Coordinates of C-alpha atoms in Angstrom, one line a residue:
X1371 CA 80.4 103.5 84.7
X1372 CA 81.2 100.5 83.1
X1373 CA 84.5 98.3 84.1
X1374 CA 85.9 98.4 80.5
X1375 CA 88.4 95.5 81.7
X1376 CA 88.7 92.1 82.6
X1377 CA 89.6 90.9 86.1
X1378 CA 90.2 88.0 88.6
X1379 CA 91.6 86.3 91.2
X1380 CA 93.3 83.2 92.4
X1381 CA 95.7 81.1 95.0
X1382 CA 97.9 78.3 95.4
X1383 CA 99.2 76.6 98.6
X1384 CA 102.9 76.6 96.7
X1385 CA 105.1 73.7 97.3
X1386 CA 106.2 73.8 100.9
X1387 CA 103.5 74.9 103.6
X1388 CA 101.1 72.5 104.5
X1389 CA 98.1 75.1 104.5
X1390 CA 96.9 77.7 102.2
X1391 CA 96.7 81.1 104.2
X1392 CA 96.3 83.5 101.7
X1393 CA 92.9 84.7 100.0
X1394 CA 92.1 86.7 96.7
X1395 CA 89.3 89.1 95.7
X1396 CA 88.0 90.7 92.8
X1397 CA 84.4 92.3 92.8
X1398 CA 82.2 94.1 91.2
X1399 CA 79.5 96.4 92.6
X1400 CA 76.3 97.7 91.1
X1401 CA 77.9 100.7 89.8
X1402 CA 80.3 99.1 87.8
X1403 CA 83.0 100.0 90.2
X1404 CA 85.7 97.2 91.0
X1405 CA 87.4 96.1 93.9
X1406 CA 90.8 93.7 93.8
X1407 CA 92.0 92.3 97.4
X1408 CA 95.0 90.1 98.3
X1409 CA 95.4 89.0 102.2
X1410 CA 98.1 86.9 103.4
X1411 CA 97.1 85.5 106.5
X1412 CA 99.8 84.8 109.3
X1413 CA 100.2 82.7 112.6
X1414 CA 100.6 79.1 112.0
X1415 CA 97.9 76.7 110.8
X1416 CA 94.3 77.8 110.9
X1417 CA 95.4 81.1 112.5
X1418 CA 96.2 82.9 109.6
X1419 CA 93.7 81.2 107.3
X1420 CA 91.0 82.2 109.6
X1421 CA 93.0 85.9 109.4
X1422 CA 92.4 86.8 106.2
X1423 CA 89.1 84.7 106.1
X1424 CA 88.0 87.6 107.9
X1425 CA 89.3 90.3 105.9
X1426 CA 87.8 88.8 102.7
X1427 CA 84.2 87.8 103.8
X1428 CA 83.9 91.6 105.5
X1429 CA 85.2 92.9 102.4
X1430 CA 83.0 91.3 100.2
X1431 CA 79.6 91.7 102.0
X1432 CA 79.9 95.2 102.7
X1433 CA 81.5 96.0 98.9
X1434 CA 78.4 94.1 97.5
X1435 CA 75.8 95.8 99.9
X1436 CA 77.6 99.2 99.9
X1437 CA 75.1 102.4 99.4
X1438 CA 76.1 104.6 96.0
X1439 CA 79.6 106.1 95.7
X1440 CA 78.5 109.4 94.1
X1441 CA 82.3 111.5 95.6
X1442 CA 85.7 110.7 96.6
X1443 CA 84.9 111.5 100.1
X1444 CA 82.5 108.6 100.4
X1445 CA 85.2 106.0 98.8
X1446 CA 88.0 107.1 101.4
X1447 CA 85.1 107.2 104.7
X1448 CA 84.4 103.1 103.0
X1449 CA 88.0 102.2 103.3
X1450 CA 88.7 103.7 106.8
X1451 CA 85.6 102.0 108.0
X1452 CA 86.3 98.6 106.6
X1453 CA 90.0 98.5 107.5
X1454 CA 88.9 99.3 110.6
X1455 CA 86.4 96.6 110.7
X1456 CA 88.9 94.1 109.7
X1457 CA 91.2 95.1 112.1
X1458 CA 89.0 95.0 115.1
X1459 CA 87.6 91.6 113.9
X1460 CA 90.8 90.0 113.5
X1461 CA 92.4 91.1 117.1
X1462 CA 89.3 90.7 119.1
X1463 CA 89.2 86.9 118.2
X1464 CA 92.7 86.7 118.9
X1465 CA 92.3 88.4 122.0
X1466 CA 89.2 85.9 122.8
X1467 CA 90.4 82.5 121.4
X1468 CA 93.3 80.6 123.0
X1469 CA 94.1 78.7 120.0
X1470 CA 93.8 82.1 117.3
X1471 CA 96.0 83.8 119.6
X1472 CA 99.1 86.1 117.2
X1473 CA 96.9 85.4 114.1
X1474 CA 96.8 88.7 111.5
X1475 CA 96.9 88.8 108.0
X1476 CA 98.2 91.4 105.5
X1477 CA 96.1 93.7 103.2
X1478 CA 95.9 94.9 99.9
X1479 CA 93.3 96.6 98.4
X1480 CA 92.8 98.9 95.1
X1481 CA 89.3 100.0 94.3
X1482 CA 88.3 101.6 90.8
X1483 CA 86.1 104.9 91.5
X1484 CA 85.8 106.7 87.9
X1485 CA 88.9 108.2 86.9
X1486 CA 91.0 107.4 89.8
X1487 CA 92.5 104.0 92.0
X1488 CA 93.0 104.0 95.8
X1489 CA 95.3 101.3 96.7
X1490 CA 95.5 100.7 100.8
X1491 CA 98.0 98.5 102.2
X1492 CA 99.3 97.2 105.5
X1493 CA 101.8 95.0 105.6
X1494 CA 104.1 94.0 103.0
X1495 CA 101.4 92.2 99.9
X1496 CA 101.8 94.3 97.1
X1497 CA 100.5 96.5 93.9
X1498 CA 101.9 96.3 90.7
X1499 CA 101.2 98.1 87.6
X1500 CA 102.4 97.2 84.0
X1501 CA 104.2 100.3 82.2
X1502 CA 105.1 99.9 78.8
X1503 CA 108.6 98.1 79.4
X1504 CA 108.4 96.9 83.0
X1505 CA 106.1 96.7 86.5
X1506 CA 105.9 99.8 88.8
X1507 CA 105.5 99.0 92.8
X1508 CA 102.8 101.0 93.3
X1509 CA 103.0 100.3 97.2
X1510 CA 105.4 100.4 100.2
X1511 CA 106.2 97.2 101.8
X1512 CA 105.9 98.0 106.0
X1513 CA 108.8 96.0 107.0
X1514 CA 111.6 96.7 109.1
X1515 CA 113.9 96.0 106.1
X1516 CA 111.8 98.6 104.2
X1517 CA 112.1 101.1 107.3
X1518 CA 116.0 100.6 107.4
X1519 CA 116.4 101.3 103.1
X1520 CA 114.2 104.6 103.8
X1521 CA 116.3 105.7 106.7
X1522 CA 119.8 104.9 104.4
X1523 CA 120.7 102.2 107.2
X1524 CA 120.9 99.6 104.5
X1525 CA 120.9 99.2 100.4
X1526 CA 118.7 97.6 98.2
X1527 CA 121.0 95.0 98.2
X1528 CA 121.3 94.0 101.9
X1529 CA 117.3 94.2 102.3
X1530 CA 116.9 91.4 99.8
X1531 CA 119.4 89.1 101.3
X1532 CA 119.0 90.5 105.1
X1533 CA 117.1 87.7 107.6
X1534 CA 115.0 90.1 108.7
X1535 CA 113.6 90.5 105.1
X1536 CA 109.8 89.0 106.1
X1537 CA 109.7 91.0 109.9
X1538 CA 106.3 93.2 109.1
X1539 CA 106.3 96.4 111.2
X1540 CA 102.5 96.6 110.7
X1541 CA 99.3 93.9 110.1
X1542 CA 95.4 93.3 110.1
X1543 CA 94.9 92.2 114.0
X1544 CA 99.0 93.8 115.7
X1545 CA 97.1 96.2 117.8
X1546 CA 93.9 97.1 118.8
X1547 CA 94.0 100.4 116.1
X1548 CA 95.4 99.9 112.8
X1549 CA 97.5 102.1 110.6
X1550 CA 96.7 101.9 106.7
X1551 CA 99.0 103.7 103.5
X1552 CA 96.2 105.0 101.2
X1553 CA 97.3 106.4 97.9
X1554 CA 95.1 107.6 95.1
X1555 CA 96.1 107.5 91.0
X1556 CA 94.9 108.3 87.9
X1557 CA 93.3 105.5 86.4
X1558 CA 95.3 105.3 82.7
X1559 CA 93.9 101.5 82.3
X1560 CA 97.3 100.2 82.7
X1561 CA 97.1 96.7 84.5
X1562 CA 96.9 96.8 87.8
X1563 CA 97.6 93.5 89.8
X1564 CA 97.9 92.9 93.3
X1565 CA 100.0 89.9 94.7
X1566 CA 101.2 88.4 98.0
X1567 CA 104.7 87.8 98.7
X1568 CA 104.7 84.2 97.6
X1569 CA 104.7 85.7 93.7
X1570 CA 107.4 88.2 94.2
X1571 CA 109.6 86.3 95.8
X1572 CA 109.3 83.3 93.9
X1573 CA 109.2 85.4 90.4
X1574 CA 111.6 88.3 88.8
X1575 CA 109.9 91.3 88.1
X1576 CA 111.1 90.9 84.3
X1577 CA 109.2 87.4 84.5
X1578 CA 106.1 89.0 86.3
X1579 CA 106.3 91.5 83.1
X1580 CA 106.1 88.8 80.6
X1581 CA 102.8 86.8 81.3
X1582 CA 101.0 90.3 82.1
X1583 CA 102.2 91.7 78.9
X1584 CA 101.4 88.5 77.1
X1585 CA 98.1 87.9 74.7
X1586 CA 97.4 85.3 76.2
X1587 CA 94.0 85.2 78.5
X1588 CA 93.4 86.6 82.1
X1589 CA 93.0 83.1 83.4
X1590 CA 95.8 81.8 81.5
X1591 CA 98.2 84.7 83.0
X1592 CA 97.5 84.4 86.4
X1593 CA 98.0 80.2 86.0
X1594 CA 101.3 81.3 84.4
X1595 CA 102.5 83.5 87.1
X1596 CA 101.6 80.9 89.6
X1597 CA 103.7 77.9 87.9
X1598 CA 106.6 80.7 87.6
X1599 CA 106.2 81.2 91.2
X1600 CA 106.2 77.0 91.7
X1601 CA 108.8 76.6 89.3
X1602 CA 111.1 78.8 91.1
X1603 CA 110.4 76.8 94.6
X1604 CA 107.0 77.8 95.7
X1605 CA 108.1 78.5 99.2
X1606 CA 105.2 80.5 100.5
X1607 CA 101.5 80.0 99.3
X1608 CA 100.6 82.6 96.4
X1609 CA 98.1 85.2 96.1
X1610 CA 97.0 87.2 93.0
X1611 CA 94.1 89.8 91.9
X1612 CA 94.3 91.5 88.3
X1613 CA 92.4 93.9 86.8
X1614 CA 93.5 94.4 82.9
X1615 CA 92.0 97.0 79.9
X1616 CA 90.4 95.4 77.2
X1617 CA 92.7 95.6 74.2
X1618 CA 90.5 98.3 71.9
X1619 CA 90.9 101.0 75.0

């Protein structure tokens, strides 16, 4: 299998905090198989940088010294595995270190296995994909805003202006078990592009649109969404991991 795309990653501390706690993957394994990763890391200064630090550095040994994906079974028993990983990584240092104590980080993951993509979440970074006309969420945020909109407590409205808008209901390192969404698509080689929440709510999703429908190149997009996001107040740090078709597919 070949990746038949172009992809990357890249952050930005933003304008306002003082440290940059989010982290960005994109990988490539042996097979030709890719793997895109946005954590945003939480708990103050160090604590959430050292969050997600975790989540990438186990992510990206064990996706580089993985054994051969040869079914779907073996892709979903990886995931499990790894989230869990992650997750008892992150709580048992915050169970053991007085100062990392409340640290977790979000996750965001979407791996490319032949035909298909299985994006895993927990928390509230997300995955985008680019449509002909606009960007599809492909994920659920796990908020308590999100949990109120499902159960027809609130409308879209209210949970974009409500204070509770940021409360997660789930993370990397809440509990000693973790809970992860796992969906699986059909690979069309749309874009794909995964993204913490300093890009979406710093950006429009008609803005997010343009640069990843633009010509321009992969590096050049992603620089593009980040000054959108800075031009528009940069209030959290920023996070994005794109995977694109080339253009003759």
């Amino acid at each position: 299998m070949d990746a038949k795309g172009r992809f990357g990653c890249k952050t930005d501390i933003g304008l306002v905090r003082k440290s940059n706690e989010d982290k960005a993957l994109s990988l490539i394994d042996a097979q030709g198989n890719i793997l895109l990763c946005v954590c945003d890391g939480m708990g103050g200064y160090m604590k959430g940088d050292f969050a997600s630090k975790i989540a990438v550095d186990v992510i990206n040994a064990a996706f580089k010294g993985k054994r051969r994906w040869i079914f779907d079974f073996q892709v979903k028993l990886w995931i499990s595995k790894i989230v869990k990983s992650i997750n008892y990584s992150v709580f048992s240092e915050s169970q053991d270190t007085e100062n990392l104590k409340g640290m977790g980080t979000t996750l965001c993951m979407a791996i490319f296995f032949k035909n298909k993509i299985y994006v895993v979440n927990v928390g509230d970074s997300r995955c985008y994909k680019l449509e002909k006309d606009k960007i599809v969420q492909l994920t659920k945020d796990q908020t308590y805003v999100q949990y109120l909109e499902s159960a027809g407590k609130i409308n879209e409205q209210e949970k974009l202006t409500s204070k509770d808008r940021h409360a997660l209901m789930n993370f990397i390192g809440q509990n000693k078990d973790v809970n992860y969404a796992l969906t699986v698509f059909k690979n069309d080689k749309s874009t794909i592009m995964l993204c913490s929440d300093g890009l979406y709510n710093n950006a429009s999703e008609k803005q997010i649109f343009s640069a990843l429908d633009s010509v321009e190149r992969l590096d050049i997009k992603i620089n593009t969404l980040i000054g959108i996001a800075n031009a528009n107040g940069g209030s959290d740090n920023i996070a994005i991991s794109i995977w694109e078709p080339y253009k003759h597919d």
